CSV table of C-alpha atoms in Angstrom, one decimal:
chain,number,residue,atom,x,y,z
A,288,MET,CA,10.5,11.2,-14.3
A,289,VAL,CA,8.2,8.1,-13.4
A,290,TYR,CA,10.1,5.0,-12.8
A,291,TYR,CA,8.6,1.5,-13.1
A,292,ASN,CA,8.2,-0.6,-10.0
A,293,TYR,CA,10.0,-3.7,-10.8
A,294,ASN,CA,8.6,-5.4,-7.9
A,295,LEU,CA,5.1,-5.8,-9.9
A,296,VAL,CA,6.9,-7.5,-12.8
A,297,LYS,CA,5.8,-11.1,-11.6
A,298,ASP,CA,2.1,-10.1,-11.6
A,299,GLU,CA,2.0,-8.3,-14.9
A,300,LEU,CA,1.6,-11.8,-16.9
A,301,SER,CA,-0.4,-14.8,-16.5
A,302,LEU,CA,1.1,-18.2,-15.2
A,303,PRO,CA,0.6,-19.5,-18.6
A,304,ALA,CA,2.4,-16.6,-20.4
A,305,TRP,CA,5.5,-16.9,-17.9
A,306,LEU,CA,5.6,-20.9,-18.7
A,307,LEU,CA,5.5,-19.8,-22.6
A,308,ILE,CA,8.4,-17.4,-21.9
A,309,GLY,CA,10.6,-20.1,-20.2
A,310,ALA,CA,9.6,-22.4,-22.8
A,311,ALA,CA,10.7,-20.1,-25.5
A,312,ALA,CA,14.0,-19.3,-23.8
A,313,GLN,CA,14.9,-23.1,-23.2
A,314,ILE,CA,14.0,-23.7,-27.0
A,315,LEU,CA,16.5,-20.8,-27.6
A,316,VAL,CA,19.2,-22.4,-25.7
A,317,THR,CA,18.5,-25.9,-27.0
A,318,LEU,CA,19.1,-24.4,-30.6
A,319,THR,CA,22.0,-22.3,-30.0
A,320,ALA,CA,24.2,-23.8,-27.1
A,321,PRO,CA,26.2,-27.1,-27.4
A,322,ARG,CA,24.2,-30.2,-26.5
A,323,ALA,CA,26.1,-30.8,-23.4
A,324,PHE,CA,24.9,-27.4,-21.9
A,325,VAL,CA,21.3,-27.6,-23.1
A,326,PHE,CA,20.2,-28.0,-19.3
A,327,VAL,CA,22.6,-25.8,-17.6
A,328,PRO,CA,20.5,-22.7,-17.4
A,329,ALA,CA,17.5,-24.5,-16.0
A,330,ALA,CA,19.8,-26.8,-13.5
A,331,ILE,CA,21.5,-23.3,-12.3
A,332,THR,CA,18.3,-21.3,-11.7
A,333,PHE,CA,16.8,-24.4,-9.8
A,334,SER,CA,19.8,-24.9,-7.8
A,335,VAL,CA,20.0,-21.2,-6.7
A,336,LEU,CA,16.3,-21.1,-5.7
A,337,PHE,CA,16.5,-24.2,-3.6
A,338,ILE,CA,19.8,-23.3,-1.9
A,339,ASN,CA,18.3,-19.9,-1.0
A,340,PHE,CA,15.0,-21.6,0.2
A,341,ALA,CA,16.8,-24.1,2.2
A,342,ALA,CA,19.4,-21.5,3.7
A,343,GLN,CA,16.4,-19.5,4.9
A,344,ALA,CA,14.2,-22.4,6.2
A,345,LEU,CA,17.3,-23.7,8.1
A,346,GLY,CA,18.2,-20.1,9.6
A,347,ILE,CA,21.5,-20.1,7.9
A,348,THR,CA,20.5,-16.9,6.1
A,349,LYS,CA,18.2,-14.2,7.2
A,350,ASN,CA,14.5,-14.3,6.2
A,351,LYS,CA,13.9,-11.6,3.7
A,352,TYR,CA,10.4,-11.6,4.8
A,353,LEU,CA,11.4,-10.3,8.3
A,354,LYS,CA,13.2,-7.4,7.1
A,355,ASN,CA,12.0,-4.3,8.8
A,356,THR,CA,9.3,-6.1,10.5
A,357,ILE,CA,8.0,-4.6,13.9
A,358,PRO,CA,8.0,-7.8,16.2
A,359,GLY,CA,4.9,-8.3,18.6
A,360,ARG,CA,1.2,-7.1,18.6
A,361,HIS,CA,1.2,-3.4,18.5
A,362,THR,CA,-1.0,-0.3,17.6
A,363,VAL,CA,-0.2,3.2,16.2
A,364,ILE,CA,-0.7,6.6,18.2
A,365,PHE,CA,-0.6,9.8,16.3
A,366,PRO,CA,1.7,12.7,17.6
A,367,ASN,CA,0.2,15.8,18.9
A,368,ASP,CA,1.1,19.0,16.9
A,369,ASP,CA,4.2,19.6,18.8
A,370,GLY,CA,5.4,16.1,18.2
A,371,SER,CA,4.6,14.9,22.0
A,372,ARG,CA,2.6,11.7,22.5
A,373,PRO,CA,-0.8,12.0,23.4
A,374,GLU,CA,-2.4,10.7,26.3
A,375,LYS,CA,-5.5,9.1,24.5
A,376,LEU,CA,-5.6,6.7,21.8
A,377,GLY,CA,-7.1,7.6,18.3
A,378,ASP,CA,-7.9,11.3,19.5
A,379,LYS,CA,-6.9,12.8,15.8
A,380,PRO,CA,-9.2,12.6,12.8
A,381,ILE,CA,-8.0,11.0,9.5
A,382,ALA,CA,-9.1,11.1,5.8
A,383,MET,CA,-8.3,8.0,3.5
A,384,PHE,CA,-8.1,8.4,-0.3
A,385,LEU,CA,-8.2,5.2,-2.4
A,386,VAL,CA,-7.5,5.7,-6.0
A,387,GLY,CA,-6.9,3.0,-8.6
A,388,ILE,CA,-6.7,2.6,-12.5
A,389,ARG,CA,-7.6,-0.4,-14.6
A,390,SER,CA,-6.8,-1.2,-18.2
A,391,ASN,CA,-9.6,-3.0,-19.8
A,392,SER,CA,-7.5,-3.0,-23.0
A,393,ALA,CA,-5.7,-6.3,-24.6
A,394,LEU,CA,-2.6,-4.5,-24.2
A,395,GLY,CA,-3.0,-4.5,-20.4
A,396,ARG,CA,-0.9,-2.2,-18.6
A,397,LEU,CA,0.8,-1.3,-21.9
A,398,ASN,CA,-2.1,0.5,-23.0
A,399,PRO,CA,-1.2,4.3,-23.7
A,400,THR,CA,-4.0,5.7,-22.0
A,401,TYR,CA,-3.6,3.6,-18.9
A,402,ARG,CA,0.3,4.5,-18.8
A,403,ARG,CA,-0.6,8.0,-19.0
A,404,VAL,CA,-3.0,8.2,-16.2
A,405,GLN,CA,-0.3,6.1,-14.1
A,406,HIS,CA,2.1,8.9,-14.9
A,407,TYR,CA,-0.3,11.5,-13.6
A,408,MET,CA,-1.0,9.5,-10.5
A,409,ASP,CA,2.6,9.4,-9.8
A,410,GLU,CA,3.0,13.2,-10.5
A,411,LEU,CA,0.1,13.7,-8.0
A,412,TYR,CA,1.9,12.1,-5.1
A,413,GLU,CA,5.1,13.7,-6.2
A,414,ASP,CA,3.3,17.0,-5.7
A,415,ALA,CA,1.8,15.9,-2.5
A,416,GLU,CA,5.0,15.1,-0.9
A,417,ALA,CA,6.8,18.2,-2.1
A,418,ASN,CA,4.3,20.2,-0.3
A,419,ARG,CA,4.0,18.0,2.7
A,420,ALA,CA,4.8,20.7,5.3
A,421,THR,CA,1.5,22.7,4.4
A,422,ASN,CA,-1.0,20.4,2.9
A,423,GLY,CA,-1.8,18.0,5.4
A,424,TYR,CA,-0.4,15.1,3.3
A,425,LEU,CA,0.4,12.0,5.8
A,426,GLY,CA,1.9,9.5,3.4
A,427,ARG,CA,0.6,6.4,1.2
A,428,THR,CA,1.0,3.0,0.8
A,429,PRO,CA,3.0,1.3,-1.9
A,430,ASP,CA,1.3,0.6,-5.0
A,431,PHE,CA,-0.5,-2.8,-5.0
A,432,LEU,CA,-2.2,-4.9,-7.5
A,433,PRO,CA,-5.8,-6.8,-6.8
A,434,GLN,CA,-5.7,-10.6,-7.7
A,435,ASP,CA,-8.9,-10.4,-9.6
A,436,PHE,CA,-7.1,-11.8,-13.0
A,437,SER,CA,-4.2,-14.2,-13.3
A,438,SER,CA,-2.3,-11.4,-15.0
A,439,ASN,CA,-3.0,-8.0,-13.3
A,440,ASN,CA,-4.1,-4.9,-15.0
A,441,THR,CA,-5.5,-2.8,-11.8
A,442,LEU,CA,-3.1,-0.4,-9.6
A,443,ILE,CA,-4.1,0.8,-6.4
A,444,SER,CA,-2.9,2.9,-3.5
A,445,ILE,CA,-4.2,4.6,-0.4
A,446,SER,CA,-3.1,8.1,0.7
A,447,TYR,CA,-3.9,9.5,4.3
A,448,TRP,CA,-4.6,13.3,5.2
A,449,LYS,CA,-5.0,15.2,8.4
A,450,THR,CA,-8.3,16.3,7.6
A,451,ILE,CA,-10.9,16.2,4.6
A,452,ASP,CA,-10.3,19.7,4.1
A,453,ASP,CA,-6.7,19.1,3.1
A,454,LEU,CA,-7.8,16.2,0.8
A,455,GLU,CA,-10.4,18.6,-0.7
A,456,ALA,CA,-7.8,21.0,-1.3
A,457,PHE,CA,-5.5,18.4,-2.9
A,458,ALA,CA,-8.1,18.1,-5.6
A,459,ARG,CA,-7.7,21.7,-6.6
A,460,ARG,CA,-4.0,21.2,-7.3
A,461,PRO,CA,-3.0,22.3,-10.8
A,462,ILE,CA,-1.6,18.5,-11.5
A,463,HIS,CA,-4.8,17.2,-10.2
A,464,THR,CA,-6.9,19.2,-12.8
A,465,LYS,CA,-4.9,18.6,-15.4
A,466,ALA,CA,-4.9,14.9,-14.8
A,467,PHE,CA,-8.5,15.1,-14.3
A,468,MET,CA,-9.3,16.8,-17.6
A,469,TYR,CA,-7.1,14.1,-19.4
A,470,LEU,CA,-9.2,11.6,-17.9
A,471,VAL,CA,-12.5,13.2,-18.8
A,472,LYS,CA,-11.3,13.4,-22.5
A,473,ALA,CA,-10.2,10.0,-22.6
A,474,GLN,CA,-13.2,8.5,-21.0
A,475,THR,CA,-15.4,10.4,-23.4
A,476,GLY,CA,-13.1,9.6,-26.6
A,477,ASP,CA,-13.2,6.7,-29.4
A,478,LYS,CA,-12.4,4.0,-26.5
A,479,PRO,CA,-14.0,5.2,-23.3
A,480,GLN,CA,-14.1,1.9,-21.8
A,481,GLU,CA,-10.5,0.9,-22.1
A,482,THR,CA,-9.5,2.6,-19.0
A,483,GLY,CA,-11.2,2.5,-15.6
A,484,VAL,CA,-10.9,4.3,-12.4
A,485,LEU,CA,-11.6,3.7,-8.8
A,486,HIS,CA,-11.7,6.6,-6.4
A,487,GLU,CA,-13.0,6.1,-2.6
A,488,VAL,CA,-12.9,8.6,0.3
A,489,LEU,CA,-13.2,7.6,3.9
A,490,TYR,CA,-13.3,10.2,6.8
A,491,CYS,CA,-12.9,9.2,10.3
A,492,PRO,CA,-13.3,11.8,13.0
A,493,PRO,CA,-11.4,11.3,16.3
A,494,GLY,CA,-12.2,8.1,18.3
A,495,HIS,CA,-13.6,6.4,15.1
A,496,TRP,CA,-10.5,4.5,13.6
A,497,GLU,CA,-7.8,2.1,14.9
A,498,GLY,CA,-5.2,-0.4,13.7
A,499,ILE,CA,-3.6,-3.4,15.2
A,500,TYR,CA,-0.4,-5.1,13.6
A,501,SER,CA,1.5,-8.2,14.6
A,502,ASN,CA,5.0,-9.1,13.2
A,503,MET,CA,4.2,-7.0,10.0
A,504,ASN,CA,6.3,-4.7,7.9
A,505,PRO,CA,5.0,-1.0,8.3
A,506,TRP,CA,1.8,-0.5,6.5
A,507,GLY,CA,-0.9,2.0,6.1
A,508,LEU,CA,-1.2,4.0,9.4
A,509,GLU,CA,2.3,2.9,10.3
A,510,LEU,CA,4.0,4.5,7.3
A,511,LEU,CA,2.4,7.8,8.2
A,512,LYS,CA,4.9,10.9,8.9
A,513,TRP,CA,4.2,14.4,10.5
A,514,VAL,CA,6.5,17.4,9.9
A,515,LYS,CA,8.3,18.1,13.3
A,516,PRO,CA,7.6,21.8,14.5
A,517,LYS,CA,10.1,24.3,13.2
A,518,GLN,CA,12.2,21.3,11.7
A,519,LYS,CA,12.3,19.9,8.2
A,520,ALA,CA,12.5,16.5,9.6
A,521,LEU,CA,9.6,13.9,9.8
A,522,GLN,CA,8.4,11.8,12.6
A,523,GLY,CA,6.4,8.4,12.4
A,524,PRO,CA,3.5,7.5,15.1
A,525,TYR,CA,4.2,6.3,18.4
A,526,ILE,CA,4.2,2.6,18.5
A,527,GLU,CA,2.4,0.9,21.6
A,528,HIS,CA,2.9,-2.6,22.7
A,529,ASP,CA,1.3,-2.7,25.8
A,530,LEU,CA,-1.2,-5.4,25.7
A,531,LYS,CA,-3.5,-3.6,28.4
A,532,ILE,CA,-3.6,-0.4,26.4
A,533,ILE,CA,-4.2,-2.0,23.0
A,534,ASN,CA,-6.8,-4.6,23.7
A,535,GLY,CA,-9.8,-4.7,22.0
A,536,MET,CA,-11.3,-2.5,19.0
A,537,TRP,CA,-13.0,0.3,21.1
A,538,GLY,CA,-10.0,0.4,23.5
A,539,ARG,CA,-7.5,1.3,20.4
A,540,MET,CA,-10.3,4.0,19.5
A,541,GLY,CA,-9.9,5.7,22.9
A,542,ASN,CA,-13.3,4.6,24.2
A,543,LYS,CA,-12.8,2.5,27.5
A,544,LEU,CA,-16.4,2.4,28.3
A,545,ARG,CA,-17.4,0.8,25.0
A,546,GLN,CA,-14.4,-1.3,25.4
A,547,ALA,CA,-15.7,-2.7,28.7
A,548,GLU,CA,-19.2,-3.5,27.3
A,549,ALA,CA,-17.6,-5.2,24.6
A,550,GLU,CA,-15.7,-7.4,26.8
A,551,GLN,CA,-18.7,-8.2,29.1
A,552,LYS,CA,-20.6,-9.2,26.0
A,553,GLN,CA,-17.9,-11.4,24.7
A,554,ALA,CA,-17.7,-13.2,28.2
A,555,GLU,CA,-21.4,-13.6,28.2
A,556,ALA,CA,-21.2,-15.2,24.6
A,557,ALA,CA,-18.2,-17.3,25.8
A,558,GLY,CA,-20.3,-18.5,28.7
A,559,ALA,CA,-23.2,-19.3,26.7
A,560,THR,CA,-21.2,-21.6,24.4
A,561,GLY,CA,-19.1,-23.2,26.8
A,562,ALA,CA,-15.9,-21.5,25.5
A,563,VAL,CA,-13.0,-21.4,27.7
């Protein structure tokens, strides 16, 4: 069963389309409601939005954007196979798989082929999640929408895998084969250009990846989960806040020597420009 992500509703239509919907709703109220109540819906909507904004701005209610936020500057450390914390940052490999679909049809995301491919994408990740204990799947980002157009017709997500071999094995799963065959058929049919597909793979060996976050909700590498040894429970990455440990890109990759070289070059550049 594929469920629609209602968080994406606001991006489904362009601003003119939403204004047209609002205008149509106001006309309907004008034609059906008593004259004294014509502007009541608009007034109530504006009042609720303004009161909510003011309450958050004044600190009366909690800021919804801070929900689940991890405060302060921090990085992530992948656990060892036994669940323990490693001594060195970035000492594990990671494979990233970015997949996206795009509707080039006038129907947008209502295009039947697009909807079918989206369903397959959801089924792919349901299969990955169900076999997490053995397939090397670590997790994925929520679906997100690039802002190429005022109304959005592209859906993208990024998944993460322990090794490139785990990702390659994922491509041989029955559901992936089924989805791939459907896509080949769709893109060689009567309207091959109506549905676009984006597929990118990035493999980072140990010491060649890092992440730094500050006051953000968990995203990307922060969302990953590992199966605890001999348990069904999952554990996330270790969160490191120590600024001495997480300072600099090379330092977060576990390469102290390159980090020292980078800091020296930065100091020299700052001295040359007179920066403090």
